Amino acid sequence: MCTTEGRYVKILSFRHFRRVSNFQRDGEISRKKSISDGINVSVVMDIVCGNTSK
């Protein structure tokens, strides 16, 4: 018996190594710069079972 709830299934997870700069607001005018050496990537599927015609 299935319901119409969605469920995420993780297929793949890895870290993409690349230097990335981010700017975050640190007040009204100033910004704070942060540098990261990678981005975490997840590939997921949304599994839906049941009557999906809405």
N, CA, C and O atoms as a Tripos MOL2 file, in Angstrom:
@<TRIPOS>MOLECULE
protein
  216   215    54     0     0
PROTEIN
NO_CHARGES

@<TRIPOS>ATOM
      1 N           0.8480   -1.1770    0.0000 N.3       1 MET1
      2 CA          0.0000    0.0000    0.0000 C.3       1 MET1
      3 C           0.8930    1.2400    0.0000 C.2       1 MET1
      4 O           1.7830    1.3690    0.8410 O.2       1 MET1
      5 N           0.6550    2.1430   -0.9400 N.am      2 CYS2
      6 CA          1.4640    3.3510   -1.0670 C.3       2 CYS2
      7 C           0.6230    4.5850   -0.7710 C.2       2 CYS2
      8 O          -0.5880    4.6070   -0.9920 O.2       2 CYS2
      9 N           1.2850    5.5880   -0.2750 N.am      3 THR3
     10 CA          0.6460    6.8840   -0.0830 C.3       3 THR3
     11 C           1.2150    7.8570   -1.1070 C.2       3 THR3
     12 O           2.1280    7.5010   -1.8520 O.2       3 THR3
     13 N           0.6990    9.0610   -1.1530 N.am      4 THR4
     14 CA          1.1770   10.0420   -2.1300 C.3       4 THR4
     15 C           2.2430   10.9530   -1.5240 C.2       4 THR4
     16 O           2.4190   12.0810   -1.9860 O.2       4 THR4
     17 N           2.9450   10.4930   -0.5180 N.am      5 GLU5
     18 CA          4.0230   11.2870    0.0700 C.3       5 GLU5
     19 C           5.2900   11.1310   -0.7580 C.2       5 GLU5
     20 O           5.5680   10.0540   -1.2860 O.2       5 GLU5
     21 N           6.0600   12.2190   -0.8690 N.am      6 GLY6
     22 CA          7.3350   12.1560   -1.5610 C.3       6 GLY6
     23 C           8.4370   11.7470   -0.6050 C.2       6 GLY6
     24 O           8.3710   12.0270    0.5920 O.2       6 GLY6
     25 N           9.4490   11.0820   -1.1380 N.am      7 ARG7
     26 CA         10.5700   10.6430   -0.3200 C.3       7 ARG7
     27 C          11.8270   10.7970   -1.1560 C.2       7 ARG7
     28 O          11.8830   10.3280   -2.2930 O.2       7 ARG7
     29 N          12.8350   11.4530   -0.5980 N.am      8 TYR8
     30 CA         14.0770   11.6700   -1.3190 C.3       8 TYR8
     31 C          15.0260   10.5000   -1.0880 C.2       8 TYR8
     32 O          15.2240   10.0570    0.0440 O.2       8 TYR8
     33 N          15.6100   10.0070   -2.1810 N.am      9 VAL9
     34 CA         16.5840    8.9330   -2.1140 C.3       9 VAL9
     35 C          17.9030    9.4730   -2.6530 C.2       9 VAL9
     36 O          17.9730    9.9260   -3.7960 O.2       9 VAL9
     37 N          18.9510    9.4240   -1.8250 N.am     10 LYS10
     38 CA         20.2580    9.9290   -2.2380 C.3      10 LYS10
     39 C          20.9420    8.8910   -3.1100 C.2      10 LYS10
     40 O          21.1290    7.7460   -2.7000 O.2      10 LYS10
     41 N          21.3160    9.3050   -4.3270 N.am     11 ILE11
     42 CA         21.9640    8.4130   -5.2840 C.3      11 ILE11
     43 C          23.4760    8.5610   -5.2140 C.2      11 ILE11
     44 O          24.2090    7.5720   -5.2500 O.2      11 ILE11
     45 N          23.9350    9.8010   -5.1150 N.am     12 LEU12
     46 CA         25.3660   10.0810   -5.1960 C.3      12 LEU12
     47 C          25.6870   11.2750   -4.3220 C.2      12 LEU12
     48 O          24.9130   12.2300   -4.2560 O.2      12 LEU12
     49 N          26.8230   11.2270   -3.6520 N.am     13 SER13
     50 CA         27.2620   12.3430   -2.8170 C.3      13 SER13
     51 C          28.7700   12.4860   -2.9800 C.2      13 SER13
     52 O          29.5100   11.5160   -2.8180 O.2      13 SER13
     53 N          29.2270   13.7030   -3.3030 N.am     14 PHE14
     54 CA         30.6580   13.9340   -3.4740 C.3      14 PHE14
     55 C          30.9870   15.3900   -3.1800 C.2      14 PHE14
     56 O          30.0920   16.2200   -3.0190 O.2      14 PHE14
     57 N          32.2730   15.6870   -3.1110 N.am     15 ARG15
     58 CA         32.7480   17.0510   -2.8770 C.3      15 ARG15
     59 C          33.4820   17.5180   -4.1240 C.2      15 ARG15
     60 O          34.4350   16.8810   -4.5730 O.2      15 ARG15
     61 N          33.0270   18.6410   -4.6800 N.am     16 HIS16
     62 CA         33.6500   19.2480   -5.8550 C.3      16 HIS16
     63 C          34.6670   20.2610   -5.3490 C.2      16 HIS16
     64 O          34.2970   21.2620   -4.7350 O.2      16 HIS16
     65 N          35.9480   20.0050   -5.6050 N.am     17 PHE17
     66 CA         37.0080   20.8700   -5.0970 C.3      17 PHE17
     67 C          37.2370   22.0290   -6.0440 C.2      17 PHE17
     68 O          37.7220   21.8590   -7.1620 O.2      17 PHE17
     69 N          36.8790   23.2040   -5.5750 N.am     18 ARG18
     70 CA         37.0610   24.4340   -6.3270 C.3      18 ARG18
     71 C          37.0260   25.5940   -5.3360 C.2      18 ARG18
     72 O          36.2100   25.6010   -4.4140 O.2      18 ARG18
     73 N          37.8870   26.5460   -5.5210 N.am     19 ARG19
     74 CA         37.9170   27.7010   -4.6290 C.3      19 ARG19
     75 C          36.7540   28.6280   -4.9740 C.2      19 ARG19
     76 O          36.6180   29.0760   -6.1130 O.2      19 ARG19
     77 N          35.9220   28.9060   -3.9790 N.am     20 VAL20
     78 CA         34.7170   29.7040   -4.1710 C.3      20 VAL20
     79 C          34.7310   30.8530   -3.1720 C.2      20 VAL20
     80 O          35.0180   30.6500   -1.9930 O.2      20 VAL20
     81 N          34.4200   32.0650   -3.6440 N.am     21 SER21
     82 CA         34.3220   33.2340   -2.7720 C.3      21 SER21
     83 C          32.8590   33.5690   -2.5190 C.2      21 SER21
     84 O          32.0580   33.6250   -3.4530 O.2      21 SER21
     85 N          32.5170   33.7910   -1.2660 N.am     22 ASN22
     86 CA         31.1600   34.1880   -0.8860 C.3      22 ASN22
     87 C          31.2220   35.5200   -0.1600 C.2      22 ASN22
     88 O          32.1620   35.7870    0.5890 O.2      22 ASN22
     89 N          30.2220   36.3470   -0.3850 N.am     23 PHE23
     90 CA         30.1160   37.6210    0.3180 C.3      23 PHE23
     91 C          28.8370   37.6170    1.1400 C.2      23 PHE23
     92 O          27.7500   37.3770    0.6150 O.2      23 PHE23
     93 N          28.9760   37.8900    2.4510 N.am     24 GLN24
     94 CA         27.8310   37.9520    3.3420 C.3      24 GLN24
     95 C          27.7390   39.3630    3.9090 C.2      24 GLN24
     96 O          28.7560   39.9880    4.2100 O.2      24 GLN24
     97 N          26.5250   39.8540    4.0510 N.am     25 ARG25
     98 CA         26.3370   41.1920    4.6070 C.3      25 ARG25
     99 C          26.7230   41.2130    6.0720 C.2      25 ARG25
    100 O          26.3130   40.3540    6.8520 O.2      25 ARG25
    101 N          27.5050   42.1920    6.4280 N.am     26 ASP26
    102 CA         27.9840   42.3470    7.7920 C.3      26 ASP26
    103 C          27.5200   43.6920    8.3460 C.2      26 ASP26
    104 O          28.2540   44.3700    9.0650 O.2      26 ASP26
    105 N          26.3160   44.0560    8.0050 N.am     27 GLY27
    106 CA         25.7860   45.3480    8.4110 C.3      27 GLY27
    107 C          25.0540   45.9810    7.2490 C.2      27 GLY27
    108 O          24.7050   45.3100    6.2780 O.2      27 GLY27
    109 N          24.8270   47.2670    7.3540 N.am     28 GLU28
    110 CA         24.0680   47.9840    6.3350 C.3      28 GLU28
    111 C          24.8530   48.1190    5.0290 C.2      28 GLU28
    112 O          24.2930   47.9200    3.9500 O.2      28 GLU28
    113 N          26.1540   48.4580    5.1160 N.am     29 ILE29
    114 CA         26.9400   48.7150    3.9120 C.3      29 ILE29
    115 C          28.0620   47.6890    3.7270 C.2      29 ILE29
    116 O          28.3370   47.2840    2.5980 O.2      29 ILE29
    117 N          28.6990   47.2710    4.7890 N.am     30 SER30
    118 CA         29.8760   46.4100    4.6800 C.3      30 SER30
    119 C          29.4950   44.9580    4.3990 C.2      30 SER30
    120 O          28.3880   44.5140    4.7050 O.2      30 SER30
    121 N          30.4470   44.2340    3.8070 N.am     31 ARG31
    122 CA         30.2620   42.8270    3.4940 C.3      31 ARG31
    123 C          31.4850   42.0520    3.9730 C.2      31 ARG31
    124 O          32.6020   42.5700    3.9910 O.2      31 ARG31
    125 N          31.2520   40.8150    4.3550 N.am     32 LYS32
    126 CA         32.3150   39.9490    4.8320 C.3      32 LYS32
    127 C          32.5890   38.8770    3.7820 C.2      32 LYS32
    128 O          31.6650   38.2000    3.3290 O.2      32 LYS32
    129 N          33.8580   38.7200    3.3930 N.am     33 LYS33
    130 CA         34.2360   37.7680    2.3580 C.3      33 LYS33
    131 C          34.7130   36.4740    3.0190 C.2      33 LYS33
    132 O          35.5070   36.5050    3.9590 O.2      33 LYS33
    133 N          34.2260   35.3500    2.5240 N.am     34 SER34
    134 CA         34.7040   34.0510    2.9900 C.3      34 SER34
    135 C          35.0850   33.2200    1.7790 C.2      34 SER34
    136 O          34.4350   33.2880    0.7350 O.2      34 SER34
    137 N          36.1490   32.4310    1.9260 N.am     35 ILE35
    138 CA         36.6450   31.6080    0.8360 C.3      35 ILE35
    139 C          36.5280   30.1460    1.2420 C.2      35 ILE35
    140 O          36.9680   29.7550    2.3230 O.2      35 ILE35
    141 N          35.9320   29.3460    0.3710 N.am     36 SER36
    142 CA         35.7680   27.9190    0.6040 C.3      36 SER36
    143 C          36.5360   27.1520   -0.4680 C.2      36 SER36
    144 O          36.6470   27.6160   -1.6030 O.2      36 SER36
    145 N          37.0640   25.9840   -0.1160 N.am     37 ASP37
    146 CA         37.8440   25.1890   -1.0640 C.3      37 ASP37
    147 C          37.0280   24.1160   -1.7650 C.2      37 ASP37
    148 O          37.5810   23.3520   -2.5570 O.2      37 ASP37
    149 N          35.7280   24.0350   -1.4970 N.am     38 GLY38
    150 CA         34.9360   23.0110   -2.1580 C.3      38 GLY38
    151 C          33.4650   23.1640   -1.8890 C.2      38 GLY38
    152 O          33.0490   23.9160   -1.0080 O.2      38 GLY38
    153 N          32.6750   22.4340   -2.6670 N.am     39 ILE39
    154 CA         31.2200   22.4550   -2.5410 C.3      39 ILE39
    155 C          30.7480   21.0150   -2.4010 C.2      39 ILE39
    156 O          31.1440   20.1570   -3.1900 O.2      39 ILE39
    157 N          29.9040   20.7370   -1.4050 N.am     40 ASN40
    158 CA         29.3090   19.4180   -1.2440 C.3      40 ASN40
    159 C          28.1240   19.2910   -2.1940 C.2      40 ASN40
    160 O          27.2460   20.1530   -2.2180 O.2      40 ASN40
    161 N          28.1000   18.2010   -2.9850 N.am     41 VAL41
    162 CA         27.0640   17.9750   -3.9860 C.3      41 VAL41
    163 C          26.3460   16.6670   -3.6640 C.2      41 VAL41
    164 O          26.9900   15.6500   -3.4020 O.2      41 VAL41
    165 N          25.0150   16.6920   -3.6840 N.am     42 SER42
    166 CA         24.2110   15.4880   -3.5040 C.3      42 SER42
    167 C          23.2450   15.3630   -4.6740 C.2      42 SER42
    168 O          22.5680   16.3240   -5.0380 O.2      42 SER42
    169 N          23.1880   14.1650   -5.2630 N.am     43 VAL43
    170 CA         22.2430   13.8830   -6.3380 C.3      43 VAL43
    171 C          21.1380   13.0310   -5.7230 C.2      43 VAL43
    172 O          21.4000   11.9460   -5.2040 O.2      43 VAL43
    173 N          19.8890   13.5310   -5.7820 N.am     44 VAL44
    174 CA         18.7670   12.8390   -5.1400 C.3      44 VAL44
    175 C          17.6300   12.6490   -6.1420 C.2      44 VAL44
    176 O          17.5450   13.3410   -7.1570 O.2      44 VAL44
    177 N          16.7580   11.6890   -5.8260 N.am     45 MET45
    178 CA         15.5370   11.4620   -6.6000 C.3      45 MET45
    179 C          14.3510   11.6110   -5.6570 C.2      45 MET45
    180 O          14.4010   11.1870   -4.5020 O.2      45 MET45
    181 N          13.2970   12.2130   -6.1610 N.am     46 ASP46
    182 CA         12.0540   12.3450   -5.4010 C.3      46 ASP46
    183 C          11.1440   11.1950   -5.8230 C.2      46 ASP46
    184 O          10.6330   11.1750   -6.9420 O.2      46 ASP46
    185 N          10.9490   10.2410   -4.9190 N.am     47 ILE47
    186 CA         10.1620    9.0540   -5.2120 C.3      47 ILE47
    187 C           8.7200    9.3130   -4.7330 C.2      47 ILE47
    188 O           8.4900    9.5960   -3.5580 O.2      47 ILE47
    189 N           7.7670    9.2110   -5.6550 N.am     48 VAL48
    190 CA          6.3560    9.4160   -5.3300 C.3      48 VAL48
    191 C           5.6030    8.1600   -5.7450 C.2      48 VAL48
    192 O           5.7890    7.6520   -6.8510 O.2      48 VAL48
    193 N           4.7680    7.6710   -4.8670 N.am     49 CYS49
    194 CA          4.0130    6.4530   -5.1360 C.3      49 CYS49
    195 C           2.5360    6.7400   -4.8650 C.2      49 CYS49
    196 O           2.2060    7.4240   -3.8960 O.2      49 CYS49
    197 N           1.6660    6.2320   -5.6980 N.am     50 GLY50
    198 CA          0.2350    6.4200   -5.4910 C.3      50 GLY50
    199 C          -0.3920    7.2080   -6.6230 C.2      50 GLY50
    200 O           0.1760    7.2750   -7.7130 O.2      50 GLY50
    201 N          -1.5450    7.8030   -6.3890 N.am     51 ASN51
    202 CA         -2.2570    8.5740   -7.3810 C.3      51 ASN51
    203 C          -1.6060    9.9530   -7.4870 C.2      51 ASN51
    204 O          -1.8000   10.7930   -6.6090 O.2      51 ASN51
    205 N          -0.8400   10.1960   -8.5430 N.am     52 THR52
    206 CA         -0.0800   11.4390   -8.6790 C.3      52 THR52
    207 C          -0.7270   12.4250   -9.6270 C.2      52 THR52
    208 O          -0.1520   13.4850   -9.8720 O.2      52 THR52
    209 N          -1.8980   12.1280  -10.1730 N.am     53 SER53
    210 CA         -2.5590   13.0540  -11.0990 C.3      53 SER53
    211 C          -3.4230   14.0130  -10.3010 C.2      53 SER53
    212 O          -4.5090   13.6600   -9.8430 O.2      53 SER53
    213 N          -2.9190   15.2450  -10.1380 N.am     54 LYS54
    214 CA         -3.6580   16.2820   -9.3920 C.3      54 LYS54
    215 C          -3.9730   17.4270  -10.2960 C.2      54 LYS54
    216 O          -4.5890   18.4020   -9.8660 O.2      54 LYS54
@<TRIPOS>BOND
     1     1     2 1
     2     2     3 1
     3     3     4 2
     4     3     5 am
     5     5     6 1
     6     6     7 1
     7     7     8 2
     8     7     9 am
     9     9    10 1
    10    10    11 1
    11    11    12 2
    12    11    13 am
    13    13    14 1
    14    14    15 1
    15    15    16 2
    16    15    17 am
    17    17    18 1
    18    18    19 1
    19    19    20 2
    20    19    21 am
    21    21    22 1
    22    22    23 1
    23    23    24 2
    24    23    25 am
    25    25    26 1
    26    26    27 1
    27    27    28 2
    28    27    29 am
    29    29    30 1
    30    30    31 1
    31    31    32 2
    32    31    33 am
    33    33    34 1
    34    34    35 1
    35    35    36 2
    36    35    37 am
    37    37    38 1
    38    38    39 1
    39    39    40 2
    40    39    41 am
    41    41    42 1
    42    42    43 1
    43    43    44 2
    44    43    45 am
    45    45    46 1
    46    46    47 1
    47    47    48 2
    48    47    49 am
    49    49    50 1
    50    50    51 1
    51    51    52 2
    52    51    53 am
    53    53    54 1
    54    54    55 1
    55    55    56 2
    56    55    57 am
    57    57    58 1
    58    58    59 1
    59    59    60 2
    60    59    61 am
    61    61    62 1
    62    62    63 1
    63    63    64 2
    64    63    65 am
    65    65    66 1
    66    66    67 1
    67    67    68 2
    68    67    69 am
    69    69    70 1
    70    70    71 1
    71    71    72 2
    72    71    73 am
    73    73    74 1
    74    74    75 1
    75    75    76 2
    76    75    77 am
    77    77    78 1
    78    78    79 1
    79    79    80 2
    80    79    81 am
    81    81    82 1
    82    82    83 1
    83    83    84 2
    84    83    85 am
    85    85    86 1
    86    86    87 1
    87    87    88 2
    88    87    89 am
    89    89    90 1
    90    90    91 1
    91    91    92 2
    92    91    93 am
    93    93    94 1
    94    94    95 1
    95    95    96 2
    96    95    97 am
    97    97    98 1
    98    98    99 1
    99    99   100 2
   100    99   101 am
   101   101   102 1
   102   102   103 1
   103   103   104 2
   104   103   105 am
   105   105   106 1
   106   106   107 1
   107   107   108 2
   108   107   109 am
   109   109   110 1
   110   110   111 1
   111   111   112 2
   112   111   113 am
   113   113   114 1
   114   114   115 1
   115   115   116 2
   116   115   117 am
   117   117   118 1
   118   118   119 1
   119   119   120 2
   120   119   121 am
   121   121   122 1
   122   122   123 1
   123   123   124 2
   124   123   125 am
   125   125   126 1
   126   126   127 1
   127   127   128 2
   128   127   129 am
   129   129   130 1
   130   130   131 1
   131   131   132 2
   132   131   133 am
   133   133   134 1
   134   134   135 1
   135   135   136 2
   136   135   137 am
   137   137   138 1
   138   138   139 1
   139   139   140 2
   140   139   141 am
   141   141   142 1
   142   142   143 1
   143   143   144 2
   144   143   145 am
   145   145   146 1
   146   146   147 1
   147   147   148 2
   148   147   149 am
   149   149   150 1
   150   150   151 1
   151   151   152 2
   152   151   153 am
   153   153   154 1
   154   154   155 1
   155   155   156 2
   156   155   157 am
   157   157   158 1
   158   158   159 1
   159   159   160 2
   160   159   161 am
   161   161   162 1
   162   162   163 1
   163   163   164 2
   164   163   165 am
   165   165   166 1
   166   166   167 1
   167   167   168 2
   168   167   169 am
   169   169   170 1
   170   170   171 1
   171   171   172 2
   172   171   173 am
   173   173   174 1
   174   174   175 1
   175   175   176 2
   176   175   177 am
   177   177   178 1
   178   178   179 1
   179   179   180 2
   180   179   181 am
   181   181   182 1
   182   182   183 1
   183   183   184 2
   184   183   185 am
   185   185   186 1
   186   186   187 1
   187   187   188 2
   188   187   189 am
   189   189   190 1
   190   190   191 1
   191   191   192 2
   192   191   193 am
   193   193   194 1
   194   194   195 1
   195   195   196 2
   196   195   197 am
   197   197   198 1
   198   198   199 1
   199   199   200 2
   200   199   201 am
   201   201   202 1
   202   202   203 1
   203   203   204 2
   204   203   205 am
   205   205   206 1
   206   206   207 1
   207   207   208 2
   208   207   209 am
   209   209   210 1
   210   210   211 1
   211   211   212 2
   212   211   213 am
   213   213   214 1
   214   214   215 1
   215   215   216 2
@<TRIPOS>SUBSTRUCTURE
     1 MET1         2 RESIDUE 1 A MET
     2 CYS2         6 RESIDUE 1 A CYS
     3 THR3        10 RESIDUE 1 A THR
     4 THR4        14 RESIDUE 1 A THR
     5 GLU5        18 RESIDUE 1 A GLU
     6 GLY6        22 RESIDUE 1 A GLY
     7 ARG7        26 RESIDUE 1 A ARG
     8 TYR8        30 RESIDUE 1 A TYR
     9 VAL9        34 RESIDUE 1 A VAL
    10 LYS10       38 RESIDUE 1 A LYS
    11 ILE11       42 RESIDUE 1 A ILE
    12 LEU12       46 RESIDUE 1 A LEU
    13 SER13       50 RESIDUE 1 A SER
    14 PHE14       54 RESIDUE 1 A PHE
    15 ARG15       58 RESIDUE 1 A ARG
    16 HIS16       62 RESIDUE 1 A HIS
    17 PHE17       66 RESIDUE 1 A PHE
    18 ARG18       70 RESIDUE 1 A ARG
    19 ARG19       74 RESIDUE 1 A ARG
    20 VAL20       78 RESIDUE 1 A VAL
    21 SER21       82 RESIDUE 1 A SER
    22 ASN22       86 RESIDUE 1 A ASN
    23 PHE23       90 RESIDUE 1 A PHE
    24 GLN24       94 RESIDUE 1 A GLN
    25 ARG25       98 RESIDUE 1 A ARG
    26 ASP26      102 RESIDUE 1 A ASP
    27 GLY27      106 RESIDUE 1 A GLY
    28 GLU28      110 RESIDUE 1 A GLU
    29 ILE29      114 RESIDUE 1 A ILE
    30 SER30      118 RESIDUE 1 A SER
    31 ARG31      122 RESIDUE 1 A ARG
    32 LYS32      126 RESIDUE 1 A LYS
    33 LYS33      130 RESIDUE 1 A LYS
    34 SER34      134 RESIDUE 1 A SER
    35 ILE35      138 RESIDUE 1 A ILE
    36 SER36      142 RESIDUE 1 A SER
    37 ASP37      146 RESIDUE 1 A ASP
    38 GLY38      150 RESIDUE 1 A GLY
    39 ILE39      154 RESIDUE 1 A ILE
    40 ASN40      158 RESIDUE 1 A ASN
    41 VAL41      162 RESIDUE 1 A VAL
    42 SER42      166 RESIDUE 1 A SER
    43 VAL43      170 RESIDUE 1 A VAL
    44 VAL44      174 RESIDUE 1 A VAL
    45 MET45      178 RESIDUE 1 A MET
    46 ASP46      182 RESIDUE 1 A ASP
    47 ILE47      186 RESIDUE 1 A ILE
    48 VAL48      190 RESIDUE 1 A VAL
    49 CYS49      194 RESIDUE 1 A CYS
    50 GLY50      198 RESIDUE 1 A GLY
    51 ASN51      202 RESIDUE 1 A ASN
    52 THR52      206 RESIDUE 1 A THR
    53 SER53      210 RESIDUE 1 A SER
    54 LYS54      214 RESIDUE 1 A LYS
